[in-house]
Coordinates of C-alpha atoms and ligand atoms in Angstrom, one line a residue:
X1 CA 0.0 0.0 0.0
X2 CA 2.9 2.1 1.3
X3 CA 4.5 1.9 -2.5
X4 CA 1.5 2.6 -4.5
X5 CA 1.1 5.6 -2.8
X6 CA 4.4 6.2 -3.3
X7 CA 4.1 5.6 -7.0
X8 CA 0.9 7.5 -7.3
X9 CA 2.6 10.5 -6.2
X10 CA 5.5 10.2 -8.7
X11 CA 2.6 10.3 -11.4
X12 CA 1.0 12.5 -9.4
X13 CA 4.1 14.8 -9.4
X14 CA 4.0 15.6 -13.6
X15 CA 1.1 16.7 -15.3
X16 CA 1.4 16.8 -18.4
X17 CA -1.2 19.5 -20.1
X18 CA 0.0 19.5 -24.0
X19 CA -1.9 16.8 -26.1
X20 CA 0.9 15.1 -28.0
X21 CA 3.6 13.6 -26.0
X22 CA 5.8 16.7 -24.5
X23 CA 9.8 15.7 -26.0
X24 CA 11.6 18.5 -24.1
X25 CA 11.2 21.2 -22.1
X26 CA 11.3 24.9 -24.9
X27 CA 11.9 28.3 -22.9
X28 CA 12.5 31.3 -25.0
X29 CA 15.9 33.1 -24.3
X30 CA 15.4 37.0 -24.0
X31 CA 18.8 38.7 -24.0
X32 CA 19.3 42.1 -22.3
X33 CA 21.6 45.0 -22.2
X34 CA 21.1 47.7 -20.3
X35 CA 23.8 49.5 -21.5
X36 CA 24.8 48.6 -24.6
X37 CA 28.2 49.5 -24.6
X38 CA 31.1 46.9 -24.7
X39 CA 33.2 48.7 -21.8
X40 CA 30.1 48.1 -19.4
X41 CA 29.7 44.9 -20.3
X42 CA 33.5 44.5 -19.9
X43 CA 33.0 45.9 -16.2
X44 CA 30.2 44.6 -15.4
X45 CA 32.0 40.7 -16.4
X46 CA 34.8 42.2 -14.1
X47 CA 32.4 42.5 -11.4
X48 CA 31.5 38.6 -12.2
X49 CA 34.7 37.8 -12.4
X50 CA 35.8 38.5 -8.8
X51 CA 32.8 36.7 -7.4
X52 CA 33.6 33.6 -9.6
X53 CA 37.1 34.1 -7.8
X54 CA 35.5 35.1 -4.4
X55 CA 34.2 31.4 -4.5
X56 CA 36.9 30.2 -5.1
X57 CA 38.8 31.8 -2.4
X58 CA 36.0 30.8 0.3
X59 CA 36.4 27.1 -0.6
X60 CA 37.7 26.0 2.8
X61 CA 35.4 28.1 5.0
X62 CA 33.8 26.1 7.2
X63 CA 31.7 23.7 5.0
X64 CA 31.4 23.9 1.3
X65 CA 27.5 24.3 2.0
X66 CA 27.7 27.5 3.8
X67 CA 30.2 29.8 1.9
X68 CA 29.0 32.0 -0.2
X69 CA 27.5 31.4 -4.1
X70 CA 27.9 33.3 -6.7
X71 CA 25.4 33.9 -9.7
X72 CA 25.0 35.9 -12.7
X73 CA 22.9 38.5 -11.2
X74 CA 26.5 40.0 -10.5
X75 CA 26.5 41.1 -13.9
X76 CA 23.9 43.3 -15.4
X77 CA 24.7 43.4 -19.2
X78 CA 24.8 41.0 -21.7
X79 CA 22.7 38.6 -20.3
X80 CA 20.4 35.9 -21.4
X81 CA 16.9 36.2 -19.4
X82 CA 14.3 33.0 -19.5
X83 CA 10.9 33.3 -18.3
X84 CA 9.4 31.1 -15.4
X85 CA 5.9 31.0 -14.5
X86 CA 5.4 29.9 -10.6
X87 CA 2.6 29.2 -8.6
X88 CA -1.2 28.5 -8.8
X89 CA -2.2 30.0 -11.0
X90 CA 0.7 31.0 -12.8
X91 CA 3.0 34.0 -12.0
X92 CA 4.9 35.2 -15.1
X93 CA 8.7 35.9 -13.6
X94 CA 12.0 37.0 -15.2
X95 CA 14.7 35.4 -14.4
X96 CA 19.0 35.6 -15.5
X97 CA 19.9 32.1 -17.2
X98 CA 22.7 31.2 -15.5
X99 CA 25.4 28.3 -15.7
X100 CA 27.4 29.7 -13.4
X101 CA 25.6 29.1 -10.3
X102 CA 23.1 25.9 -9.0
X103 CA 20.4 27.9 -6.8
X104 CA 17.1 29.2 -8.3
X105 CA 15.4 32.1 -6.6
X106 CA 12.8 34.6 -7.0
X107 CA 11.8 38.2 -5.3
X108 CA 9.1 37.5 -3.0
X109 CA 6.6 38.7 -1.5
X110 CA 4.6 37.7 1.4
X111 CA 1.3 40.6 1.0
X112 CA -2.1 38.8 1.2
X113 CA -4.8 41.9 0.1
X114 CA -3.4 44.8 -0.2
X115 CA -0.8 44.1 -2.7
X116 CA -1.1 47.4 -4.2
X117 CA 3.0 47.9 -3.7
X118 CA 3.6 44.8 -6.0
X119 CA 1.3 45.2 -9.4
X120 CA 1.5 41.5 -11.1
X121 CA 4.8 40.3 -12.7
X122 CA 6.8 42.7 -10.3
X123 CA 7.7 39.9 -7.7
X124 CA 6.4 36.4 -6.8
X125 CA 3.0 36.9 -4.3
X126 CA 3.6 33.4 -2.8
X127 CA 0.3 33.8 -0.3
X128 CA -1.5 34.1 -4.1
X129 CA -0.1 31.1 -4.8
X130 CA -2.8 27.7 -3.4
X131 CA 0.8 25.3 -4.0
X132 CA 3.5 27.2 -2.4
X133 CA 5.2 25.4 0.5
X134 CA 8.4 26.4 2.5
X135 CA 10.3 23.4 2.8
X136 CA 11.2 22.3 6.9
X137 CA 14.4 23.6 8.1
X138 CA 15.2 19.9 9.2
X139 CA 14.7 18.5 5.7
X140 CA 17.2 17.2 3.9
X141 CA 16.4 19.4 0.9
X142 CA 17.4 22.1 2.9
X143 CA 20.8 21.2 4.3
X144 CA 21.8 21.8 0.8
X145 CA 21.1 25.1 0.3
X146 CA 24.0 28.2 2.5
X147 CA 21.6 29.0 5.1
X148 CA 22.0 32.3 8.0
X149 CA 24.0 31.8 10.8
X150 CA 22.8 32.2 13.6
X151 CA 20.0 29.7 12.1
X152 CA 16.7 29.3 13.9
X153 CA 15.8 26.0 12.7
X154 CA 13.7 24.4 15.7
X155 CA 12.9 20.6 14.5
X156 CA 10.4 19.9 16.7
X157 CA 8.2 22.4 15.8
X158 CA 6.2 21.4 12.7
X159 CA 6.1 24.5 10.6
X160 CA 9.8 26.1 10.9
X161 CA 10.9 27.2 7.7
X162 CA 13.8 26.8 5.8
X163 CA 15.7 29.8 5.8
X164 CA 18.4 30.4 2.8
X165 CA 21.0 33.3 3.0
X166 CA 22.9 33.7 -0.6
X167 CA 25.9 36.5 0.1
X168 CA 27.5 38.3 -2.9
X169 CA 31.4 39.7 -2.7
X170 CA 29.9 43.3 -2.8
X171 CA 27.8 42.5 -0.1
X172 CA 24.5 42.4 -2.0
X173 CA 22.1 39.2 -0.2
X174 CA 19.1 37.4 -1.0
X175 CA 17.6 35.7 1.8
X176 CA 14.4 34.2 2.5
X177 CA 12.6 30.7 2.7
X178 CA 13.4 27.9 0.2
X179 CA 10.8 26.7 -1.1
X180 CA 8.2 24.4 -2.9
X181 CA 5.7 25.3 -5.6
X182 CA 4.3 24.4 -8.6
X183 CA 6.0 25.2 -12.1
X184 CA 4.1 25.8 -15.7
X185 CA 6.9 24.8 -18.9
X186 CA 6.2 25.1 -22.5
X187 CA 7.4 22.2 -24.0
X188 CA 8.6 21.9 -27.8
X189 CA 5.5 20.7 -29.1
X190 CA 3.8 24.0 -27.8
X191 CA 1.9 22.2 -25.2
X192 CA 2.5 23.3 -21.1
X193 CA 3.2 21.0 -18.6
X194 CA 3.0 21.3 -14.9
X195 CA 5.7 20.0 -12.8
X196 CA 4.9 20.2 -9.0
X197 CA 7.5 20.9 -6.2
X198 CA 10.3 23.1 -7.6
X199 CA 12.4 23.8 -4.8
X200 CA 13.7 27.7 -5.1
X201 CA 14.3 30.6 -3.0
X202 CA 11.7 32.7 -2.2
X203 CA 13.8 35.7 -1.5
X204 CA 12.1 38.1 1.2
X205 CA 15.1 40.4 1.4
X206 CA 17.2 41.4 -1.5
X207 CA 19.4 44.2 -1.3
X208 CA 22.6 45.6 -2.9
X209 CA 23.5 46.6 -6.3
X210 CA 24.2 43.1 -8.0
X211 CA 20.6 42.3 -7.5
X212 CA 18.4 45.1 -7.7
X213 CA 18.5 48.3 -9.6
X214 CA 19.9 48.6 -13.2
X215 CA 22.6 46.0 -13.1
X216 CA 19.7 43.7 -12.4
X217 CA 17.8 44.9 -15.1
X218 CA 14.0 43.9 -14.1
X219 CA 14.8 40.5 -13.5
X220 CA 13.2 38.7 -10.4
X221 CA 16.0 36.4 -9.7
X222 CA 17.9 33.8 -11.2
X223 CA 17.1 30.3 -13.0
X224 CA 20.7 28.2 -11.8
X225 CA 21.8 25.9 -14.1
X226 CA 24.6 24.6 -12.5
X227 CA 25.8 20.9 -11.7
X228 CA 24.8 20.8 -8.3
X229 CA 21.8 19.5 -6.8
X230 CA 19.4 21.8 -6.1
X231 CA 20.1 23.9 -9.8
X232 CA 16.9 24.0 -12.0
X233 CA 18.6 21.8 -14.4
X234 CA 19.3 18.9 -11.8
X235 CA 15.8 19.1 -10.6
X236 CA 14.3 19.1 -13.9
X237 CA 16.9 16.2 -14.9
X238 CA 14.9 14.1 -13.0
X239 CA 12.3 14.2 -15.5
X240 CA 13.9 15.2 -18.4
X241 CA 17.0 13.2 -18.9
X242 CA 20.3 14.3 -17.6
X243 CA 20.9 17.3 -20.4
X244 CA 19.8 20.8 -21.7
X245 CA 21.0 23.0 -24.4
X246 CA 20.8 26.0 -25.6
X247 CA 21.8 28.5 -28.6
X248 CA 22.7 31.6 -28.6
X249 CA 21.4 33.7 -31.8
X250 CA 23.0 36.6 -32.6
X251 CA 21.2 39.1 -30.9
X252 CA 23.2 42.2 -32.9
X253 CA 20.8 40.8 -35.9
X254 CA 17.7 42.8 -36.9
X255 CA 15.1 41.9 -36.1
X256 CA 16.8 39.7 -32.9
X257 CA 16.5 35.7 -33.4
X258 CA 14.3 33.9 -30.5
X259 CA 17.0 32.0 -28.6
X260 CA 16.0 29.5 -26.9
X261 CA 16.9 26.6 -23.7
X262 CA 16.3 23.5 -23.8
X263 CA 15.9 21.3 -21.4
X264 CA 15.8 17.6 -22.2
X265 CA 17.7 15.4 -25.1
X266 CA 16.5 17.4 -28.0
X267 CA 18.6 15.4 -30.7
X268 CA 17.4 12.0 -29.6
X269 CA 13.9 13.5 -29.9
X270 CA 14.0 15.1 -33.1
X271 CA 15.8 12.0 -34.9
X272 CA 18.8 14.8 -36.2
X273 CA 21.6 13.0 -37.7
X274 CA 22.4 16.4 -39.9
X275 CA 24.0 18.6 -36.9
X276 CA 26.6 16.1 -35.9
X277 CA 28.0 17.3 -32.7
X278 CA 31.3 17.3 -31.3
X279 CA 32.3 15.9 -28.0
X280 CA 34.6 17.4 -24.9
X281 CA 34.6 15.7 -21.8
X282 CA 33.1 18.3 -18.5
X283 CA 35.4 18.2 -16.2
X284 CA 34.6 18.2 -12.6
X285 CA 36.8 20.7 -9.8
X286 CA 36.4 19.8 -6.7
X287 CA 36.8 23.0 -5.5
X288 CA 34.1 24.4 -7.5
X289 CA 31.4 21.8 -8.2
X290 CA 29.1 24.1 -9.9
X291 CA 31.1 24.8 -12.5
X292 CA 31.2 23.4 -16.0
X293 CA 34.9 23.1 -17.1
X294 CA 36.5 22.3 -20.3
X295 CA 39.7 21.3 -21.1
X296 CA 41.3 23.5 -23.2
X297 CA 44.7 21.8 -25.1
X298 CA 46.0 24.2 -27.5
X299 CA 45.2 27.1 -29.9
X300 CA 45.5 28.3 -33.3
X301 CA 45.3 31.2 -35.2
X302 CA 45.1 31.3 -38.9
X303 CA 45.6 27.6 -38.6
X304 CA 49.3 28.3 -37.0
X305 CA 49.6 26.1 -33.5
X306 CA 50.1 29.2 -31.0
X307 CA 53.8 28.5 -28.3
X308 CA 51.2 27.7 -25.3
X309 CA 52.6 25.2 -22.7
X310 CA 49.7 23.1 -21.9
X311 CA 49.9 23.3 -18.2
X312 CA 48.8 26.9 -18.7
X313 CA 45.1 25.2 -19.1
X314 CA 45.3 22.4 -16.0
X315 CA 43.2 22.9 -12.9
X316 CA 46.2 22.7 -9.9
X317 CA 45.7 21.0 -7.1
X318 CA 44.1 23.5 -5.2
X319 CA 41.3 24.1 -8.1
X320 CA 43.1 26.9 -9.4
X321 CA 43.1 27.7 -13.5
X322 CA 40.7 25.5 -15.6
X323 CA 38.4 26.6 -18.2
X324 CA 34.5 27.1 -17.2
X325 CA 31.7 27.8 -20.1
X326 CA 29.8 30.2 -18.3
X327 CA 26.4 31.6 -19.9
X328 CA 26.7 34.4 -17.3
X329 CA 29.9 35.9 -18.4
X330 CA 29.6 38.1 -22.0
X331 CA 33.3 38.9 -23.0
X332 CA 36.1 35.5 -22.8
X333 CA 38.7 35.7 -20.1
X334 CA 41.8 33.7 -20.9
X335 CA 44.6 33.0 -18.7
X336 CA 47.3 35.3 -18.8
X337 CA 50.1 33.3 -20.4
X338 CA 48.0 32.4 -23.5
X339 CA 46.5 35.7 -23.5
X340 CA 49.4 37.6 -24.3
X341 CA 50.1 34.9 -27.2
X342 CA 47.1 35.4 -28.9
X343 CA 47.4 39.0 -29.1
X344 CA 50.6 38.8 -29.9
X345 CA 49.5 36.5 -33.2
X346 CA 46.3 38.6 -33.8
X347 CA 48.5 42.1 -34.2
X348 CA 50.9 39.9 -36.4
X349 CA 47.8 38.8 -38.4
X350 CA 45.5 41.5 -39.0
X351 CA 45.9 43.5 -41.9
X352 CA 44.1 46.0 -40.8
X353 CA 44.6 49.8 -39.5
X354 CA 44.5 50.6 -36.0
X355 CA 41.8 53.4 -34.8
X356 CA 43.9 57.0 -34.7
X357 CA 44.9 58.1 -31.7
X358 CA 42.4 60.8 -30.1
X359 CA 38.5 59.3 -29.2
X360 CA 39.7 56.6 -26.7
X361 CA 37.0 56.2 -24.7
X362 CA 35.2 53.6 -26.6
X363 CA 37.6 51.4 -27.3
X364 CA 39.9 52.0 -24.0
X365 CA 39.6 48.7 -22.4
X366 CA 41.1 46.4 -25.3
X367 CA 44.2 45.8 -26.4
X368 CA 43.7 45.2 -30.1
X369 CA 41.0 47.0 -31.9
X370 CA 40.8 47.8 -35.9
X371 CA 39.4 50.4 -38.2
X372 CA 37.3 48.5 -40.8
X373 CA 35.6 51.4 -42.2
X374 CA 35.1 51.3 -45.8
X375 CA 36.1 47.8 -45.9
X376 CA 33.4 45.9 -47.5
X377 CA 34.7 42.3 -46.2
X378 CA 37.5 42.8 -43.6
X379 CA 39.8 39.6 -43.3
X380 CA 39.8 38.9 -39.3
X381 CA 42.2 36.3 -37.6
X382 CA 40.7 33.0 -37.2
X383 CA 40.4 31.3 -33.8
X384 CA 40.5 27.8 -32.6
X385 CA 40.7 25.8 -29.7
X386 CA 41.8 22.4 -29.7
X387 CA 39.8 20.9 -26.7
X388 CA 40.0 17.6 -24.9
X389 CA 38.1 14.7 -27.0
X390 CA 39.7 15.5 -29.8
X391 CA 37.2 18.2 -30.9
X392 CA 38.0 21.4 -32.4
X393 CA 36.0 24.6 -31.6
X394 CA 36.0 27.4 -34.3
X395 CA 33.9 30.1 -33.6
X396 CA 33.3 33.2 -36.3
X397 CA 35.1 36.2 -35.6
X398 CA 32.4 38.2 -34.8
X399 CA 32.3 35.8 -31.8
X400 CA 35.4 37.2 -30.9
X401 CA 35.5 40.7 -32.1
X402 CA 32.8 43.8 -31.3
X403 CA 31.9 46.5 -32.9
X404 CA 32.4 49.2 -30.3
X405 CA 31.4 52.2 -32.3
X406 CA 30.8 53.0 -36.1
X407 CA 33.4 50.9 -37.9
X408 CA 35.6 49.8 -35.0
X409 CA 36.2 46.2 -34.0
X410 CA 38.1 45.2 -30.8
X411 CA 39.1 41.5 -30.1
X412 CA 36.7 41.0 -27.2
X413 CA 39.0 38.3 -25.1
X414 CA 40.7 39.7 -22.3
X415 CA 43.1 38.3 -19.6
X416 CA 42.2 36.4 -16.6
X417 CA 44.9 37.7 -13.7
X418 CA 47.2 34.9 -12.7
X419 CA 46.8 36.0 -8.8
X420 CA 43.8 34.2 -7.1
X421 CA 44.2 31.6 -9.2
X422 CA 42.6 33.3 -12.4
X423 CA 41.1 30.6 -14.7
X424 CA 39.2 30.9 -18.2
X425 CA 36.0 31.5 -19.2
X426 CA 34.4 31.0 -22.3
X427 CA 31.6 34.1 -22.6
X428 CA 28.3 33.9 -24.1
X429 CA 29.3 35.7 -27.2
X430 CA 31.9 33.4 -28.0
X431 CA 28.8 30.9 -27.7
X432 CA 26.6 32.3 -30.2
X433 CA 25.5 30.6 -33.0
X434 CA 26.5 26.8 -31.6
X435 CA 23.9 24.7 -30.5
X436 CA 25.6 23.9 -26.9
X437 CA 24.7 20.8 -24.7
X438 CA 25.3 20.1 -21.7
X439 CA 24.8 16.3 -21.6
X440 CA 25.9 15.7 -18.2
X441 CA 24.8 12.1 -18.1
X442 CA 27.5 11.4 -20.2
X443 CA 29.7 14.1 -18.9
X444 CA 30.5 16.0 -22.1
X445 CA 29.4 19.0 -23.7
X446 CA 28.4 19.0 -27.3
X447 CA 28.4 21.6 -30.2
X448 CA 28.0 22.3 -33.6
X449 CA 27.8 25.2 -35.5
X450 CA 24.6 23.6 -37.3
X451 CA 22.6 22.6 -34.8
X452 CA 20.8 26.0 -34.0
X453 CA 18.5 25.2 -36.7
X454 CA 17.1 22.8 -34.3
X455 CA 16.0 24.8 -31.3
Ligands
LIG501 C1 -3.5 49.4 0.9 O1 -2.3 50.0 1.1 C2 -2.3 51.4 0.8 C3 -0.9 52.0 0.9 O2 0.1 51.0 0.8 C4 -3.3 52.1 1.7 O3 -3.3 53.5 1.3 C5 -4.6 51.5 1.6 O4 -5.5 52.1 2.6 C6 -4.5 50.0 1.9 N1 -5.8 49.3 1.6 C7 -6.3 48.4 2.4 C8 -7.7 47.8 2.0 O5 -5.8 48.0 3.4
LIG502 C1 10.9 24.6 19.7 O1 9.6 24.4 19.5 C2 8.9 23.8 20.6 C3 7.5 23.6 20.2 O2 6.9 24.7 19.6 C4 9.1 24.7 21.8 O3 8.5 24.0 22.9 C5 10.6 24.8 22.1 O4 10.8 25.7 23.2 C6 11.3 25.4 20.9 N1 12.7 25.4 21.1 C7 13.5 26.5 20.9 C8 14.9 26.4 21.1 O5 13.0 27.6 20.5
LIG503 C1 4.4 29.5 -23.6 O1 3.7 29.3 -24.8 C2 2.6 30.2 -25.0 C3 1.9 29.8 -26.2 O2 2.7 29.3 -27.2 C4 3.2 31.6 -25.1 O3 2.1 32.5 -25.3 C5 3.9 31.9 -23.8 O4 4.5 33.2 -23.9 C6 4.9 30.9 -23.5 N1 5.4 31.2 -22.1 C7 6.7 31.0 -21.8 C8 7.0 31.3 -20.4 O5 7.5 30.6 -22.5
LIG504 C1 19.6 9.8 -41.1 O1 19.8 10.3 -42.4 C2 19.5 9.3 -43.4 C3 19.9 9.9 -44.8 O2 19.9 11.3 -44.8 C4 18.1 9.0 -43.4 O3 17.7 8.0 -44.3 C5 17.8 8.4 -42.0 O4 16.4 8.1 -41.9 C6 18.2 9.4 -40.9 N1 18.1 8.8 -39.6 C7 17.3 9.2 -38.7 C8 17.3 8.5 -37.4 O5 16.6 10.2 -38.9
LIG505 C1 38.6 55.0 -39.6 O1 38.9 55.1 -41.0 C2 38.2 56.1 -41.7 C3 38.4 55.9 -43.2 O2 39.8 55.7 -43.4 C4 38.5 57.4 -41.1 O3 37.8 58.4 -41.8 C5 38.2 57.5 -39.7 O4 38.5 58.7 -39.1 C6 38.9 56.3 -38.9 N1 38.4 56.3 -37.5 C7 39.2 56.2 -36.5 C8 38.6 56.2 -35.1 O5 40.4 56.0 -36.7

């Protein structure tokens, strides 16, 4: 008796609305710039940069569930927004796409009438909500999310909440209750589906300037699609298969492509054998669980194998170095060493006139930048990486270089500082225009330049 209700609740816990059977999970990728200038973006990844490396620094405070996350809400431009609707009935949310970090959390708010400070789709009104449920303090579910310390968990009471406390580097917090409530997807056969019990933080307090204001940019929070346990992915997983993917369009294009992320095995699904992808292995740091890293073995430009010694790329013993694939981050940050070696080839390569000296301020935070005006079809270096698996990724160069004003291009990779144990990141606009999965079943992220045609 005791396992059929078991099993009834498992049913019970998908409901699926569309009429044909729902493949994968379809969420439409908005992307956002509130300033649309490549030196904020530049800072604001800065900004990102030193939490990714606050984490890192924090990993042997006290216990690894405690120290303090990071998330993409640290940096306001060039992000990829997806939209979550939460709650019975549905409450349309805004939330930053993030790879970079595992937890999911909203803006809540706990008003019951007079509501009249929160019109709809301003923050989550979990007392409107008939499914919402904080989960206990004493759970097991919550001993995996960095809760406040002093913590007033009292397990023998039956209704003590779970209380979450997510710090930022800058001192900007979210805290509140984790919680439980009901989710509404659009799958990719344009039905909805209902999945019950999403745990996320319903975030009561949220203050500093990572996550409110403009850097936020009218998001409610943040969807984490990290590799840890409680990320939106690994929930969803559960249901979906151990995978999601995503692709970034161009958004420069007009009118902007509908990006979208995917979560589920879309290939399997949609019987492709057209976009074959290529395979690199994830690699796992202990230090830094969240984190999807690749193995990056050696680079070329214009075909011409750059002088990088490959333990410039190795995570170290202590987790330092590595290279994560962060959809939070805009611009690339390469390790110093390889860094300085790319420019170096890039100035040797490009034929191409420097800006004249004078107008610096739009192009002052790069170190190589061109003058392409009046050239119909300017010949730009070409970048590879040679990654683990024996896969080869070769991005366009507009991937890698930005039009920061009227007919000037700058090489949009920048060093990551060796001190604090800088390691890489692959941005989202060296992304764009791959089909990216993150099969983490089998451990390996796949990508082809053709396979955007499937999202
Ligand atoms: C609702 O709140 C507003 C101000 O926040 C107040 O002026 C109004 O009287 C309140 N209405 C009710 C029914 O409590
Ligand atoms: C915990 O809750 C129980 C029941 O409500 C109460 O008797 C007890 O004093 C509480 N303990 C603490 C430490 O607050
Ligand atoms: C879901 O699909 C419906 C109908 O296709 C669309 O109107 C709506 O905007 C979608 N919602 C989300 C959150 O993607
Ligand atoms: C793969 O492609 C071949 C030829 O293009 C086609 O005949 C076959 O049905 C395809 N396989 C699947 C699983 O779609
Ligand atoms: C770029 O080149 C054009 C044409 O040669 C020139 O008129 C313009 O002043 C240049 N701009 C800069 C910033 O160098």
């Amino acid at each position: 008796m005791l396992s059929f209700s078991l099993l009834y609740l498992l049913f019970l816990a998908v409901v699926d609305l569309s009429t044909s059977t729902a493949e994968y999970l379809k969420l439409p990728l908005l992307h956002k710039t509130p300033f649309p200038t490549p030196l904020q973006s530049l800072s604001s990844d800065i900004d990102r940069l030193s939490l990714l490396r606050h984490r890192h620094h924090h990993k042997h405070h006290r216990t690894a569930l405690k120290s303090p996350l990071i998330s993409g809400a640290s940096s306001g431009s060039g992000q990829y927004f997806v939209s979550l609707r939460l709650g019975s009935p549905p409450q349309t949310l805004l939330l930053v796409a993030d790879t970079g970090s595992d937890l999911t959390w909203v803006t809540c708010s706990a008003c019951k009438t007079n509501c009249s400070s929160h019109p709809p789709g301003s923050t989550f009104l979990s007392r409107h909500s008939s499914t919402f449920s904080p989960t206990h303090c004493f759970s097991s579910l919550c001993q995996l999310v960095p809760q406040p310390d002093p913590n007033p968990c009292n397990h023998t009471r039956l209704h003590s909440p779970c209380r979450y406390e997510y710090v930022y580097v800058d001192g900007s917090k979210t805290s509140g209750f984790f919680s439980k409530d009901t989710t509404t997807l659009n799958t990719s056969s344009g039905g909805a589906m209902k999945l019950k019990s999403l745990a996320f933080g319903c975030g009561f307090h949220v203050s500093g300037p990572s996550v409110t204001g403009l850097s936020f940019n009218g998001a409610h929070g943040v969807m984490g699609l990290g590799r840890g346990p409680i990320s939106f992915s690994s929930q969803l997983g559960r249901r979906f298969g151990r995978s999601f993917s995503y692709c970034l369009r161009d958004y420069t294009l007009s009118p902007p492509p509908t990006s979208y992320l995917m979560i589920g095995d879309v290939r399997s699904t949609k019987k492709d054998n057209k976009s074959k992808l290529s395979y690199t292995p994830l690699l796992i740091n202990p230090v830094a669980p969240t984190f999807y890293y690749i193995a990056i073995k050696a680079v070329f430009v214009n075909r011409v194998k750059l002088p990088i010694d490959p333990s410039v790329w190795s995570i170290d013993g202590l987790g330092n170095g590595g290279t994560v694939i962060d959809s939070g981050t805009t611009l690339t940050f390469l390790t110093e060493p390889a860094y300085l070696e790319i420019l170096t080839a890039f100035k040797r390569e490009v034929k191409l006139p420097s800006p004249a000296p004078g107008d610096e301020s739009t192009h002052s935070g790069f170190d190589l930048c061109v003058n392409v005006t009046g050239v119909s079809r300017p010949r730009l270096p070409r970048l590879s990486l040679e990654l683990a698996g024996e896969s080869v990724f070769s991005p366009p160069p507009r991937n890698y270089f930005i039009d920061v004003s009227e007919g000037i291009k700058c090489l949009a990779i920048q060093p990551a500082e060796s001190e604090s144990g800088g390691f890489s990141v692959i941005g989202n606009l060296m992304q764009q225009g791959f089909l990216l999965e993150f099969d983490r079943g089998k451990s390996r992220l796949g990508f082809s330049r053709r396979g955007c045609a499937l999202s």
